[in-house]
Short mmCIF file of N, CA, C and O in Angstrom, two decimals:
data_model
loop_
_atom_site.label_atom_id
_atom_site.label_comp_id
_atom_site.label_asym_id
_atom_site.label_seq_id
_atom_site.Cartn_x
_atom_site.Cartn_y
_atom_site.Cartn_z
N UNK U 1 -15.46 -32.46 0.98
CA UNK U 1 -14.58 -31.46 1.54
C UNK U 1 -13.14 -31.79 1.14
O UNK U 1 -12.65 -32.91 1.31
N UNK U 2 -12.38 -30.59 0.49
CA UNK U 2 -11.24 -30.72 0.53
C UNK U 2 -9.91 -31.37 1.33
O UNK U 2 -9.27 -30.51 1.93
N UNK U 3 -9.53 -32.38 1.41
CA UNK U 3 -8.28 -32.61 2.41
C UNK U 3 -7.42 -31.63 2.29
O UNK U 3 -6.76 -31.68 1.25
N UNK U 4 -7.19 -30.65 3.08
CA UNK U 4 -5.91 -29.26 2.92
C UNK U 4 -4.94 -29.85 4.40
O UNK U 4 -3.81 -30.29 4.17
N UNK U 5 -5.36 -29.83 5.63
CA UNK U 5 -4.61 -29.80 6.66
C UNK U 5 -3.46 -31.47 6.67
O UNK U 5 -3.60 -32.60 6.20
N UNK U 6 -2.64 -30.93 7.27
CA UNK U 6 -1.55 -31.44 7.35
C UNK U 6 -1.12 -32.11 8.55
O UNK U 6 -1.01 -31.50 9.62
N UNK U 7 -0.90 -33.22 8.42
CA UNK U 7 -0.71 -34.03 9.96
C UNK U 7 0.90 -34.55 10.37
O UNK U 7 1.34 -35.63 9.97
N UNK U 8 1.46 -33.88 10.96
CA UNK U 8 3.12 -34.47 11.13
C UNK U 8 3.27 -35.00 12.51
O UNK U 8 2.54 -34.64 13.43
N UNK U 9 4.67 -36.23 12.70
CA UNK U 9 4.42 -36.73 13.51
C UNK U 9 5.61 -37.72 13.25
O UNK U 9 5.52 -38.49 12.29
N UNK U 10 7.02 -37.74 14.28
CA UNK U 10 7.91 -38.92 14.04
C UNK U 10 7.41 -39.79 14.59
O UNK U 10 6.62 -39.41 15.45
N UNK U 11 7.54 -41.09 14.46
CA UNK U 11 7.67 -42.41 14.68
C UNK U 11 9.19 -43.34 14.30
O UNK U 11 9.99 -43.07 13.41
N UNK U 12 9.23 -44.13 15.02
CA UNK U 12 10.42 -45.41 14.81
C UNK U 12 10.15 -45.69 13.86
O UNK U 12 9.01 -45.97 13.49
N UNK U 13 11.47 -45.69 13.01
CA UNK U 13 11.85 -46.42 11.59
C UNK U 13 10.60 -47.49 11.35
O UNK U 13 9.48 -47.44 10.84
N UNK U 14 11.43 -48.49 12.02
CA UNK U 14 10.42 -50.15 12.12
C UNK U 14 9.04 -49.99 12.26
O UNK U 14 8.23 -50.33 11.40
N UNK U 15 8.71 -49.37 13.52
CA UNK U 15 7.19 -49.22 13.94
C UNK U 15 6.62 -48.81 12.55
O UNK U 15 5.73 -49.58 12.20
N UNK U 16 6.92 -47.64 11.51
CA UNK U 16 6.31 -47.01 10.19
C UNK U 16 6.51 -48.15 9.55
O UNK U 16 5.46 -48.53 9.02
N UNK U 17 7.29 -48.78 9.39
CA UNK U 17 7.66 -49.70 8.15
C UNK U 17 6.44 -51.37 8.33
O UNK U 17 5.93 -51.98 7.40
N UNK U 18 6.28 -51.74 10.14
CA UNK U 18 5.56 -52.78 10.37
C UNK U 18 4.01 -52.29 9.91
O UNK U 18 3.16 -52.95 9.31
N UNK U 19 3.94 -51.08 10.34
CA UNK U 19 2.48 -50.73 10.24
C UNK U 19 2.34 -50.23 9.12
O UNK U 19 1.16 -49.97 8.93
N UNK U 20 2.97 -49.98 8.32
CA UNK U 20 2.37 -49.62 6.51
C UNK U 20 2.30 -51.30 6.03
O UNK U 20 1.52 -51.33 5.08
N UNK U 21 2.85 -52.79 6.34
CA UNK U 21 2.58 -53.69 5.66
C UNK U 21 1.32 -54.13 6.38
O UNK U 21 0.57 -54.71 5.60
N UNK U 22 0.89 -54.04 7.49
CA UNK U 22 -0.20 -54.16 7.84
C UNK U 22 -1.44 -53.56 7.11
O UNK U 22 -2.46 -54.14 6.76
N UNK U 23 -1.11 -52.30 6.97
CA UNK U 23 -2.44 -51.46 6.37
C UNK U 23 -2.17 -51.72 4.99
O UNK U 23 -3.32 -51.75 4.57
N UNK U 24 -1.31 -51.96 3.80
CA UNK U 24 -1.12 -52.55 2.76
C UNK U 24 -1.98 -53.46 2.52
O UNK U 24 -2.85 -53.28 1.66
N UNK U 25 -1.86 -54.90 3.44
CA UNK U 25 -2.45 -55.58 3.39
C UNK U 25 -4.19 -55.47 3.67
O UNK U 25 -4.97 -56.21 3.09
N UNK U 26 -4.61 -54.41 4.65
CA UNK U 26 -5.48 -53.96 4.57
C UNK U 26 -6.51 -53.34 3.51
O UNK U 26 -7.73 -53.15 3.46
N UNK U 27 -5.33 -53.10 2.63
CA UNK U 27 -5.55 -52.15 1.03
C UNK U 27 -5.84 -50.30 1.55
O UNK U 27 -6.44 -49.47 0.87
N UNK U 28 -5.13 -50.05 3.06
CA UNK U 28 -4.90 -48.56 3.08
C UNK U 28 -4.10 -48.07 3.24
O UNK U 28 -3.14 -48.62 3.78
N UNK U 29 -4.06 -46.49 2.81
CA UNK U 29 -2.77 -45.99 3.15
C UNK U 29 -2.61 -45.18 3.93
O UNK U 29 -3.62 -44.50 4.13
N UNK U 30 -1.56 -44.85 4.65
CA UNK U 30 -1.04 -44.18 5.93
C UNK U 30 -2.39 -42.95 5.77
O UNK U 30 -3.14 -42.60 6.68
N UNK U 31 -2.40 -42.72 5.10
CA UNK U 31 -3.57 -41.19 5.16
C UNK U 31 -4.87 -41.69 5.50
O UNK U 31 -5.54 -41.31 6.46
N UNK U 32 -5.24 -42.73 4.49
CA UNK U 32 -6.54 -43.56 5.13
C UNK U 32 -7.18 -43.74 6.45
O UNK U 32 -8.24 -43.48 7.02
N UNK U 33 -5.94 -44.37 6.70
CA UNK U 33 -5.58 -44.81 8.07
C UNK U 33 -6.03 -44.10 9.29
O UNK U 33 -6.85 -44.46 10.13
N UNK U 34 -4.99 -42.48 9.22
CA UNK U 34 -5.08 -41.99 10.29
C UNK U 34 -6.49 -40.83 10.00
O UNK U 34 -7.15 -40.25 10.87
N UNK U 35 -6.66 -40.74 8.53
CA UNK U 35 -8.21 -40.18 8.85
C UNK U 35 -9.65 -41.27 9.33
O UNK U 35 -10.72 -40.79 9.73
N UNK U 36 -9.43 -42.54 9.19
CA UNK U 36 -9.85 -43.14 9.66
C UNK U 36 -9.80 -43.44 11.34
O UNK U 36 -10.56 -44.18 11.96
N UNK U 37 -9.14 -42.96 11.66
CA UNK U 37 -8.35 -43.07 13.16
C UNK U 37 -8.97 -41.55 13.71
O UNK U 37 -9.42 -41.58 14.86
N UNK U 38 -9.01 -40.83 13.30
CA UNK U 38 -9.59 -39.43 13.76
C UNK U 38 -10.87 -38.88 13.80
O UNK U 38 -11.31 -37.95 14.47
N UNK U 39 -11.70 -40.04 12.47
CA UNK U 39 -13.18 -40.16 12.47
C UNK U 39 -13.62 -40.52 13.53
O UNK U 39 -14.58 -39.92 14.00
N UNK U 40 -12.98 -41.74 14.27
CA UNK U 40 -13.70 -42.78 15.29
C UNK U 40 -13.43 -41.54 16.45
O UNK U 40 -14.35 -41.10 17.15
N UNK U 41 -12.36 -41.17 16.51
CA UNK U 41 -12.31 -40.36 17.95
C UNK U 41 -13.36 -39.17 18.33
O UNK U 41 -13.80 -38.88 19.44
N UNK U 42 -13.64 -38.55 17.02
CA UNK U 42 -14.73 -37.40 16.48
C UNK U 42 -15.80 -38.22 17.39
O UNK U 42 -16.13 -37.88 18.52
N UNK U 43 -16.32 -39.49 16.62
CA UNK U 43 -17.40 -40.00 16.39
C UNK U 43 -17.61 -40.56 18.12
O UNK U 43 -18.75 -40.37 18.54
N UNK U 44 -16.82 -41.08 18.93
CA UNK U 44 -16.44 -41.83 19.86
C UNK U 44 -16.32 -40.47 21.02
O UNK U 44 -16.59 -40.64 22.20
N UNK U 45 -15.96 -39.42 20.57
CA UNK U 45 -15.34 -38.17 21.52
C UNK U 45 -14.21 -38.83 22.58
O UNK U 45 -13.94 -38.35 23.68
N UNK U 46 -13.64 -39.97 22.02
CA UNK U 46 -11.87 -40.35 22.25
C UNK U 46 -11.72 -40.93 21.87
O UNK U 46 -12.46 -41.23 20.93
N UNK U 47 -10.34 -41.88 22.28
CA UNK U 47 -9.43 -42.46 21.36
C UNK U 47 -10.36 -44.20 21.98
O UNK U 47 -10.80 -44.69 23.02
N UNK U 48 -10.18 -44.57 20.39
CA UNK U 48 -11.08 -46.02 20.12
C UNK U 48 -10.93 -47.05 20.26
O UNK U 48 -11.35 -48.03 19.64
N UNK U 49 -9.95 -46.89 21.56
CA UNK U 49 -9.71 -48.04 22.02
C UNK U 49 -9.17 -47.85 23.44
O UNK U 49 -8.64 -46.76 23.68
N UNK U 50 -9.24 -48.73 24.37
CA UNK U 50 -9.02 -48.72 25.82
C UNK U 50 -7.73 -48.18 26.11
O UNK U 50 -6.93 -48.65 25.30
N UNK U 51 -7.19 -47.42 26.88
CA UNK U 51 -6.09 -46.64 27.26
C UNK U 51 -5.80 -47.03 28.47
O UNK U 51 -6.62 -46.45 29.18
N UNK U 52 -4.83 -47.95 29.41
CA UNK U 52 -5.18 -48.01 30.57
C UNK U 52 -4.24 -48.17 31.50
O UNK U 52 -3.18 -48.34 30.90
N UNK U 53 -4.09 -48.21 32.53
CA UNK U 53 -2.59 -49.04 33.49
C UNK U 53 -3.18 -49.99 34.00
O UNK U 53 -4.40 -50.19 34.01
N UNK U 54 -2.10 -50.81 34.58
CA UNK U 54 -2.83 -51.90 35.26
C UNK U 54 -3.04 -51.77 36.49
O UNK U 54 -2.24 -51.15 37.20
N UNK U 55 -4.37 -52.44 37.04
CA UNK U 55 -4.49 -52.61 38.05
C UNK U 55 -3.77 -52.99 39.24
O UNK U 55 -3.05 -53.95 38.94
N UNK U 56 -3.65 -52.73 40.22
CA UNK U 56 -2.48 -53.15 41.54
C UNK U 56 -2.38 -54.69 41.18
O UNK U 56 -1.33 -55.00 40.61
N UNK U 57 -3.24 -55.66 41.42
CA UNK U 57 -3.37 -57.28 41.16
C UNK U 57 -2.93 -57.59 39.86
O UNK U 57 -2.77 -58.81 39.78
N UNK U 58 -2.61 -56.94 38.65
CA UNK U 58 -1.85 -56.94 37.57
C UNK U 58 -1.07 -56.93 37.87
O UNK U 58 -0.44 -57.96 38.13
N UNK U 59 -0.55 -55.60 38.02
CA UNK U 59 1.23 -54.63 38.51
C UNK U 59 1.72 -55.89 38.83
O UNK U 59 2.35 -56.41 37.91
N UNK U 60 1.61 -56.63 40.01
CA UNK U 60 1.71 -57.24 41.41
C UNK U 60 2.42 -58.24 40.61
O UNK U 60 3.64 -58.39 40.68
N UNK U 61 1.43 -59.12 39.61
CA UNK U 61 1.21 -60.19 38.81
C UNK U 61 2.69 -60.25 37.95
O UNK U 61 3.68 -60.95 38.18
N UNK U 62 2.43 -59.19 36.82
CA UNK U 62 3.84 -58.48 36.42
C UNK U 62 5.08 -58.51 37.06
O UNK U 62 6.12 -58.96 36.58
N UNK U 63 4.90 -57.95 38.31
CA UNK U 63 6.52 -57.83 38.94
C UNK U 63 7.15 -59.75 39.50
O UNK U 63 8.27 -60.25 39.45
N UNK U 64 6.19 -60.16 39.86
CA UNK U 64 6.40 -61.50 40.02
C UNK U 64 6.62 -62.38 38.54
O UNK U 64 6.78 -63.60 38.62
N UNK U 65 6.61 -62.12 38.02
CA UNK U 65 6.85 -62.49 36.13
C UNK U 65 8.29 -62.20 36.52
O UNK U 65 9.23 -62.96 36.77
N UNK U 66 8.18 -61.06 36.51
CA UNK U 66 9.47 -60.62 35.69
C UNK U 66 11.02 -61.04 36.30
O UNK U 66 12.08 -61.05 35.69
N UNK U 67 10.62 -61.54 38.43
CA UNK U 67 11.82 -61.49 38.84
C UNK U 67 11.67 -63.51 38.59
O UNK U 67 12.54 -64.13 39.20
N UNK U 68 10.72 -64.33 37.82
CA UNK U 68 10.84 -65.56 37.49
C UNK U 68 9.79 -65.93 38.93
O UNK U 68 9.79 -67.15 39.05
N UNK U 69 9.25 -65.52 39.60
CA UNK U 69 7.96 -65.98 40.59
C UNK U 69 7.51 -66.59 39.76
O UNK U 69 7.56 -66.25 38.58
N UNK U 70 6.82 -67.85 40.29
CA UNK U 70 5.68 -68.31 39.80
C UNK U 70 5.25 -68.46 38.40
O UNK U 70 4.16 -68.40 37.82
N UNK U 71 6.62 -68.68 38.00
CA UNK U 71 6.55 -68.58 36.24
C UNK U 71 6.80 -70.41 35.87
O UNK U 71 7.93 -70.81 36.14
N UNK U 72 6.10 -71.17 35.45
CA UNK U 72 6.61 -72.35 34.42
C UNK U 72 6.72 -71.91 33.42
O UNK U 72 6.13 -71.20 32.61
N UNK U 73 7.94 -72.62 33.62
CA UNK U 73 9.00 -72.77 32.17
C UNK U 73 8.93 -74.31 31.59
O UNK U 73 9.05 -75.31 32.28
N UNK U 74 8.67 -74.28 29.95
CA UNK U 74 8.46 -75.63 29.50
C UNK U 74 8.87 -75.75 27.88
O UNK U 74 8.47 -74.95 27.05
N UNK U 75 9.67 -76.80 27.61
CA UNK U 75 10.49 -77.11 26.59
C UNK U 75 9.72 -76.66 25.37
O UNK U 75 10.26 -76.11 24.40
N UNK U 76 8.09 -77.00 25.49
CA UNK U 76 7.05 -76.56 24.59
C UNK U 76 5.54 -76.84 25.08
O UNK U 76 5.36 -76.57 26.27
N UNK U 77 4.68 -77.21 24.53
CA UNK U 77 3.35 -76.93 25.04
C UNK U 77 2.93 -78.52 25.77
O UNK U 77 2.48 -78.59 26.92
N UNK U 78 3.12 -79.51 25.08
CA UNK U 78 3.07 -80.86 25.70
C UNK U 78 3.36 -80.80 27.22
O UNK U 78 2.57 -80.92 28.15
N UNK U 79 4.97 -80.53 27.26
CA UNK U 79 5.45 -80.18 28.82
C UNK U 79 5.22 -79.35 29.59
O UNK U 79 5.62 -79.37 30.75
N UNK U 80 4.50 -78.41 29.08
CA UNK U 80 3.82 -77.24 29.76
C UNK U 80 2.62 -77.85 30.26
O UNK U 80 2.16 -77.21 31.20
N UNK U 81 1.94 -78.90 29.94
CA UNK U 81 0.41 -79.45 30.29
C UNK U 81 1.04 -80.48 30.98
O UNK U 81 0.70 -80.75 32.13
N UNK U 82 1.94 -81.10 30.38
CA UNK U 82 2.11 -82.02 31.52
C UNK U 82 2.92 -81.72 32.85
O UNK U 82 3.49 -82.71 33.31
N UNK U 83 3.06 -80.64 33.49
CA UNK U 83 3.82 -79.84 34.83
C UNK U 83 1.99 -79.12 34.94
O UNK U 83 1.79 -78.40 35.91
N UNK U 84 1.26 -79.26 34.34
CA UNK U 84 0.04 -78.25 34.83
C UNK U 84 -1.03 -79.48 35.43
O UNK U 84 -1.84 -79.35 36.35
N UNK U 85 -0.75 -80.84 34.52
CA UNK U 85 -1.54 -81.67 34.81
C UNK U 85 -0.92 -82.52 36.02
O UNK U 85 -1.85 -82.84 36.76
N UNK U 86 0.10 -82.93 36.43
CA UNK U 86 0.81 -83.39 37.43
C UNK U 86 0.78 -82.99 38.71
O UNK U 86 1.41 -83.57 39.59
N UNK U 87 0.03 -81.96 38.90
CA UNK U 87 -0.61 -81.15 40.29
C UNK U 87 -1.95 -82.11 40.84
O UNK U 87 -2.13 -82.40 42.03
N UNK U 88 -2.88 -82.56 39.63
CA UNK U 88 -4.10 -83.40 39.93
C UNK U 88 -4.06 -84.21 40.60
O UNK U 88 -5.07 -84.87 40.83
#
């Protein structure tokens, strides 16, 4: 079958530019790609991969991140095990 239809669609500068060296490296191109991306949804009857929010016990999890709750902080990974192992 002929490819005739036409797919338009902005995206961020960067976001186009990160994800064409990805699929490069893949060896496809943006067209590949998103007809490949439209097969699975056909094939799948949606999109092919999990879509989701988080759960309240996430959210929760998240908001305590973000105001520094319950967050260790560590110079690098050594000191990060050793503040995890120092509880024992």
């Amino acid at each position: 079958m002929a490819k005739t239809a036409t797919v338009r669609t902005r995206v961020e500068p960067r976001l186009k530019e990160e994800a064409e060296e990805v699929l490069e490296e893949l060896g496809l191109n943006p067209t590949a790609a998103i007809t490949l991306y439209y097969e699975q949804i056909v094939k799948r009857h949606g999109i092919p991969f999990e879509v989701s929010l988080p759960n309240p016990t996430t959210l929760a999890a998240m908001r305590e991140a973000e105001i520094g709750r319950g967050v260790t902080r560590a110079r690098d990974v050594d000191d990060f095990f050793a503040q995890l192992n120092a509880d024992d």
